[in-house]
């Protein structure tokens, strides 16, 4: 049995929450995060969907719009372990995954786990570190394990990476490898809040910052059970075929289209979207809602005139629901 098959089997063996309870759990977390984060309801939902669908998320935007605060708020809302990695040009892969240290007393090497050993890992400004360090997350994100000096160790369950990256100061950053970008289920931009939301935000942070008093509203076990609920959501063959045809369209209209990993990610995200809508089955609307954030960043276009997002929009317009 492969690692992927083992993971699927473990998920299906867990006790799942009723769909209505999983939907209520998501709403509870969202409302808690919105005590801190103003004007980004959709972004909060997208992060929860990535977590429930066993995926990872990349937040890209200019500095100061709340990327890190959003990830911290999600982490504090779930009673699990949280670690933050500040990516810098001198960061080494072992600073992320961990390292074997020689113990003078026992005369043996002991493994010191890196910050990747947590339920939620925040990779802050991931594109400031060189590709060698960025790639230290590849095995962790795909297989939920880390191999150091030939020894493989499992990561906590659940395990989610939320990474942020600046899209300014391009001369001081490194592009993420395509293989790593493809491992992020979703890529989001927060954008600036509107005037009303920013006014509300300023009122909340005028004294103590609200994140200081934020308390968990969900346990790790509840999150595991909600993940099992998502995994059990029914996806009929016409919906699966629709996802396949969307992926095929991107491959025929771009230099690099959506990989099978991307198709799987879209299907799982659609399952999570169905649960948030209190349904135990996926409808085409779930796929269409999730497609832009799940597929766009995986596409390399044939010319600089068109973006991956434009290819996805064209695919949604051109590919009929059958």
Coordinates of C-alpha atoms in Angstrom, one line a residue:
X1 CA 0.0 0.0 0.0
X2 CA 1.4 3.4 -1.0
X3 CA 1.7 6.4 1.4
X4 CA -1.2 8.1 -0.3
X5 CA -3.4 5.0 0.0
X6 CA -2.5 4.6 3.6
X7 CA -3.5 8.2 4.3
X8 CA -6.8 7.7 2.5
X9 CA -7.5 4.6 4.5
X10 CA -6.7 6.3 7.8
X11 CA -9.1 9.1 7.0
X12 CA -11.9 6.8 6.0
X13 CA -11.5 4.8 9.2
X14 CA -12.0 7.8 11.5
X15 CA -15.3 8.6 13.1
X16 CA -16.8 11.3 11.0
X17 CA -19.0 14.1 12.3
X18 CA -22.5 14.5 10.9
X19 CA -22.4 17.0 8.0
X20 CA -24.5 19.5 10.0
X21 CA -22.0 19.3 12.9
X22 CA -19.0 19.8 10.6
X23 CA -20.7 22.8 9.0
X24 CA -21.4 24.2 12.4
X25 CA -17.8 23.7 13.4
X26 CA -16.6 25.6 10.4
X27 CA -19.0 28.5 11.1
X28 CA -17.9 28.6 14.7
X29 CA -14.2 28.9 13.7
X30 CA -15.1 31.5 11.0
X31 CA -16.9 33.7 13.5
X32 CA -14.1 33.4 16.0
X33 CA -11.5 34.4 13.4
X34 CA -13.7 37.4 12.4
X35 CA -13.2 38.8 15.9
X36 CA -9.7 39.6 14.7
X37 CA -9.9 39.7 10.9
X38 CA -12.3 42.2 9.3
X39 CA -13.6 42.1 5.8
X40 CA -12.1 38.8 4.7
X41 CA -14.9 36.3 5.2
X42 CA -14.3 34.5 2.0
X43 CA -10.5 34.2 2.7
X44 CA -11.3 32.6 6.1
X45 CA -13.6 30.1 4.4
X46 CA -10.9 29.3 1.8
X47 CA -8.4 28.5 4.5
X48 CA -10.8 26.3 6.4
X49 CA -11.6 24.5 3.2
X50 CA -7.9 23.8 2.6
X51 CA -7.6 22.5 6.1
X52 CA -10.7 20.3 5.9
X53 CA -9.7 19.0 2.4
X54 CA -6.2 18.0 3.7
X55 CA -4.5 20.7 1.7
X56 CA -2.2 23.7 2.1
X57 CA -2.6 27.3 1.3
X58 CA -0.4 30.2 -0.2
X59 CA -1.3 33.8 0.7
X60 CA 0.3 36.3 -1.7
X61 CA -0.1 40.0 -1.3
X62 CA 1.6 43.3 -0.4
X63 CA 2.9 43.7 3.2
X64 CA 0.5 44.8 5.9
X65 CA -2.8 43.4 4.8
X66 CA -3.1 40.8 7.5
X67 CA -1.7 37.6 5.9
X68 CA 0.2 36.5 9.0
X69 CA -2.5 37.7 11.4
X70 CA -5.1 35.6 9.5
X71 CA -3.0 32.5 9.8
X72 CA -2.4 33.1 13.5
X73 CA -6.1 33.7 14.1
X74 CA -6.9 30.3 12.5
X75 CA -4.3 28.6 14.6
X76 CA -5.6 30.1 17.8
X77 CA -9.1 29.1 17.0
X78 CA -8.2 25.4 16.9
X79 CA -6.6 23.9 20.0
X80 CA -3.6 22.4 18.2
X81 CA 0.1 23.0 17.9
X82 CA 1.3 26.0 15.9
X83 CA 4.7 26.9 14.7
X84 CA 5.9 29.9 12.7
X85 CA 9.0 29.9 10.4
X86 CA 10.3 33.3 9.3
X87 CA 11.9 32.5 5.9
X88 CA 15.1 34.5 5.3
X89 CA 18.0 34.2 2.8
X90 CA 20.2 32.4 5.3
X91 CA 17.6 29.9 6.5
X92 CA 18.8 26.3 6.1
X93 CA 16.6 23.2 5.3
X94 CA 17.5 21.7 8.7
X95 CA 16.1 24.9 10.3
X96 CA 12.7 23.8 9.0
X97 CA 12.7 20.0 9.2
X98 CA 15.0 19.4 12.2
X99 CA 18.5 18.1 12.8
X100 CA 20.4 15.3 14.5
X101 CA 22.4 16.7 17.4
X102 CA 25.2 14.7 19.2
X103 CA 24.5 14.2 22.9
X104 CA 27.7 14.3 24.8
X105 CA 26.2 12.4 27.8
X106 CA 24.6 9.5 25.9
X107 CA 27.3 9.6 23.1
X108 CA 24.5 9.3 20.6
X109 CA 22.8 11.5 18.1
X110 CA 19.3 12.8 19.1
X111 CA 16.8 14.3 16.7
X112 CA 15.7 17.8 17.4
X113 CA 12.4 18.4 15.6
X114 CA 12.1 21.5 13.5
X115 CA 9.1 23.8 13.4
X116 CA 7.5 21.8 10.7
X117 CA 6.3 19.3 13.4
X118 CA 3.1 21.1 14.2
X119 CA -0.6 20.9 13.3
X120 CA -0.5 24.3 11.6
X121 CA 2.8 25.7 10.2
X122 CA 3.0 29.3 9.1
X123 CA 5.8 29.8 6.6
X124 CA 6.2 33.6 6.7
X125 CA 7.5 35.3 3.5
X126 CA 8.5 31.9 2.1
X127 CA 9.9 33.5 -1.1
X128 CA 12.6 35.2 0.8
X129 CA 14.5 31.9 1.3
X130 CA 16.4 30.2 -1.6
X131 CA 14.9 27.3 -3.5
X132 CA 17.0 24.8 -1.5
X133 CA 15.3 25.8 1.7
X134 CA 11.8 26.2 0.1
X135 CA 12.1 22.6 -1.2
X136 CA 12.5 21.3 2.4
X137 CA 8.7 21.5 2.6
X138 CA 8.1 19.3 -0.5
X139 CA 8.0 15.9 1.3
X140 CA 6.2 17.3 4.3
X141 CA 3.4 18.9 2.2
X142 CA 2.9 15.9 -0.1
X143 CA 3.4 12.9 2.2
X144 CA 3.0 14.4 5.7
X145 CA 6.4 13.1 6.7
X146 CA 10.0 14.3 7.0
X147 CA 13.2 12.3 6.2
X148 CA 16.4 13.4 7.9
X149 CA 19.6 11.4 7.6
X150 CA 17.7 8.5 6.1
X151 CA 15.2 8.2 8.9
X152 CA 11.5 9.1 8.1
X153 CA 9.3 10.6 10.8
X154 CA 5.6 11.2 10.5
X155 CA 4.2 14.7 11.0
X156 CA 1.3 15.5 13.3
X157 CA -2.2 14.9 12.1
X158 CA -3.8 17.1 11.0
X159 CA -1.0 19.0 9.3
X160 CA -1.5 22.1 7.3
X161 CA 1.0 24.6 5.9
X162 CA -0.1 28.2 5.4
X163 CA 2.6 30.2 3.6
X164 CA 2.8 33.9 2.8
X165 CA 4.8 35.6 0.2
X166 CA 5.4 39.2 -0.8
X167 CA 4.8 40.2 -4.4
X168 CA 6.9 43.4 -4.0
X169 CA 10.7 43.7 -3.8
X170 CA 11.1 41.0 -6.5
X171 CA 14.8 41.6 -6.6
X172 CA 15.2 40.4 -3.1
X173 CA 13.0 37.2 -3.4
X174 CA 13.2 33.8 -5.0
X175 CA 10.4 32.3 -7.2
X176 CA 8.8 29.2 -5.7
X177 CA 9.6 26.0 -7.7
X178 CA 6.7 24.8 -9.8
X179 CA 6.7 21.5 -7.9
X180 CA 6.1 23.4 -4.7
X181 CA 3.5 25.7 -6.0
X182 CA 1.6 22.6 -7.3
X183 CA 1.5 21.3 -3.7
X184 CA -0.5 24.2 -2.5
X185 CA -4.2 23.4 -2.8
X186 CA -5.1 27.1 -2.9
X187 CA -3.5 30.4 -3.6
X188 CA -5.2 33.6 -2.4
X189 CA -4.8 37.4 -2.4
X190 CA -6.4 39.3 0.5
X191 CA -6.4 42.8 -1.0
X192 CA -7.0 46.0 0.9
X193 CA -10.2 46.2 3.1
X194 CA -12.9 48.7 2.1
X195 CA -13.3 51.9 4.0
X196 CA -16.0 50.6 6.4
X197 CA -14.0 47.4 7.2
X198 CA -10.8 49.4 7.8
X199 CA -12.7 51.8 10.1
X200 CA -14.0 48.8 12.1
X201 CA -10.5 47.3 12.2
X202 CA -9.0 50.5 13.6
X203 CA -11.7 50.6 16.3
X204 CA -10.8 47.0 17.4
X205 CA -7.1 47.5 17.6
X206 CA -7.1 51.0 19.3
X207 CA -6.6 49.3 22.7
X208 CA -5.5 45.7 23.1
X209 CA -5.3 43.7 19.9
X210 CA -8.2 41.2 19.8
X211 CA -5.9 38.3 19.0
X212 CA -4.5 38.5 22.5
X213 CA -7.8 37.3 23.9
X214 CA -8.8 34.9 21.2
X215 CA -9.6 31.4 22.6
X216 CA -9.9 28.0 20.8
X217 CA -13.4 27.1 19.7
X218 CA -12.5 23.7 18.3
X219 CA -10.3 20.7 19.2
X220 CA -7.8 18.9 17.0
X221 CA -10.0 15.8 17.3
X222 CA -13.0 17.7 16.0
X223 CA -10.9 18.9 13.1
X224 CA -9.9 15.3 12.3
X225 CA -13.5 14.2 12.4
X226 CA -14.6 17.0 10.2
X227 CA -11.9 16.0 7.7
X228 CA -13.3 12.5 7.7
X229 CA -16.7 14.0 7.0
X230 CA -15.4 15.8 4.0
X231 CA -13.7 12.6 2.7
X232 CA -17.0 10.8 2.9
X233 CA -18.9 13.4 0.8
X234 CA -20.4 11.8 -2.4
X235 CA -19.0 12.9 -5.8
X236 CA -21.1 11.5 -8.6
X237 CA -19.5 10.5 -11.9
X238 CA -20.8 13.5 -13.9
X239 CA -19.1 15.8 -11.4
X240 CA -15.9 13.9 -11.6
X241 CA -16.1 14.0 -15.4
X242 CA -16.6 17.8 -15.2
X243 CA -13.5 18.2 -13.1
X244 CA -11.5 16.1 -15.7
X245 CA -12.8 18.2 -18.6
X246 CA -11.9 21.4 -16.9
X247 CA -8.3 20.1 -16.3
X248 CA -8.1 19.0 -19.9
X249 CA -9.1 22.4 -21.2
X250 CA -6.2 24.1 -19.2
X251 CA -3.7 21.5 -20.7
X252 CA -4.9 22.3 -24.2
X253 CA -4.8 26.1 -23.7
X254 CA -1.6 26.7 -21.7
X255 CA 2.0 25.8 -21.8
X256 CA 1.6 23.9 -18.5
X257 CA -1.9 23.0 -17.5
X258 CA -3.4 21.5 -14.4
X259 CA -1.8 18.3 -13.2
X260 CA -3.8 15.3 -11.8
X261 CA -2.7 16.5 -8.4
X262 CA -4.6 19.7 -9.2
X263 CA -7.7 17.8 -10.3
X264 CA -7.6 15.9 -7.0
X265 CA -7.2 19.1 -5.1
X266 CA -10.2 20.6 -6.9
X267 CA -12.4 17.6 -6.1
X268 CA -11.4 17.6 -2.4
X269 CA -12.0 21.4 -2.1
X270 CA -15.4 20.9 -3.7
X271 CA -16.2 18.2 -1.1
X272 CA -15.3 20.7 1.7
X273 CA -17.3 23.4 0.1
X274 CA -20.3 21.1 0.0
X275 CA -19.9 20.4 3.8
X276 CA -19.8 24.2 4.5
X277 CA -23.1 24.4 2.6
X278 CA -24.5 21.6 4.8
X279 CA -24.6 19.0 2.0
X280 CA -23.2 15.4 1.8
X281 CA -22.8 15.6 -2.0
X282 CA -21.0 17.8 -4.4
X283 CA -22.8 19.8 -7.1
X284 CA -21.2 21.6 -10.1
X285 CA -21.5 25.0 -8.3
X286 CA -19.0 23.7 -5.7
X287 CA -16.5 22.9 -8.4
X288 CA -17.0 26.3 -10.1
X289 CA -16.7 28.2 -6.8
X290 CA -13.4 26.4 -5.9
X291 CA -11.8 26.3 -9.4
X292 CA -10.3 29.8 -9.5
X293 CA -8.3 29.5 -6.2
X294 CA -7.4 25.8 -6.7
X295 CA -6.4 25.8 -10.4
X296 CA -5.1 29.3 -11.4
X297 CA -1.7 29.1 -9.8
X298 CA -0.9 25.8 -11.4
X299 CA -1.1 27.1 -14.9
X300 CA 1.9 28.5 -16.9
X301 CA 0.5 30.4 -19.9
X302 CA 1.9 30.4 -23.4
X303 CA 2.3 34.2 -23.4
X304 CA 2.6 36.9 -20.8
X305 CA -0.7 38.5 -22.1
X306 CA -2.9 35.9 -20.3
X307 CA -2.9 34.8 -16.7
X308 CA -3.7 31.4 -15.2
X309 CA -6.8 32.9 -13.7
X310 CA -8.0 34.0 -17.2
X311 CA -7.5 30.4 -18.5
X312 CA -9.6 29.1 -15.6
X313 CA -12.3 31.6 -16.4
X314 CA -12.3 30.6 -20.0
X315 CA -12.5 26.9 -19.0
X316 CA -15.5 27.6 -16.8
X317 CA -17.2 29.4 -19.7
X318 CA -16.3 26.9 -22.3
X319 CA -16.8 23.5 -20.5
X320 CA -20.4 22.6 -20.2
X321 CA -21.9 20.8 -17.2
X322 CA -23.3 17.5 -18.4

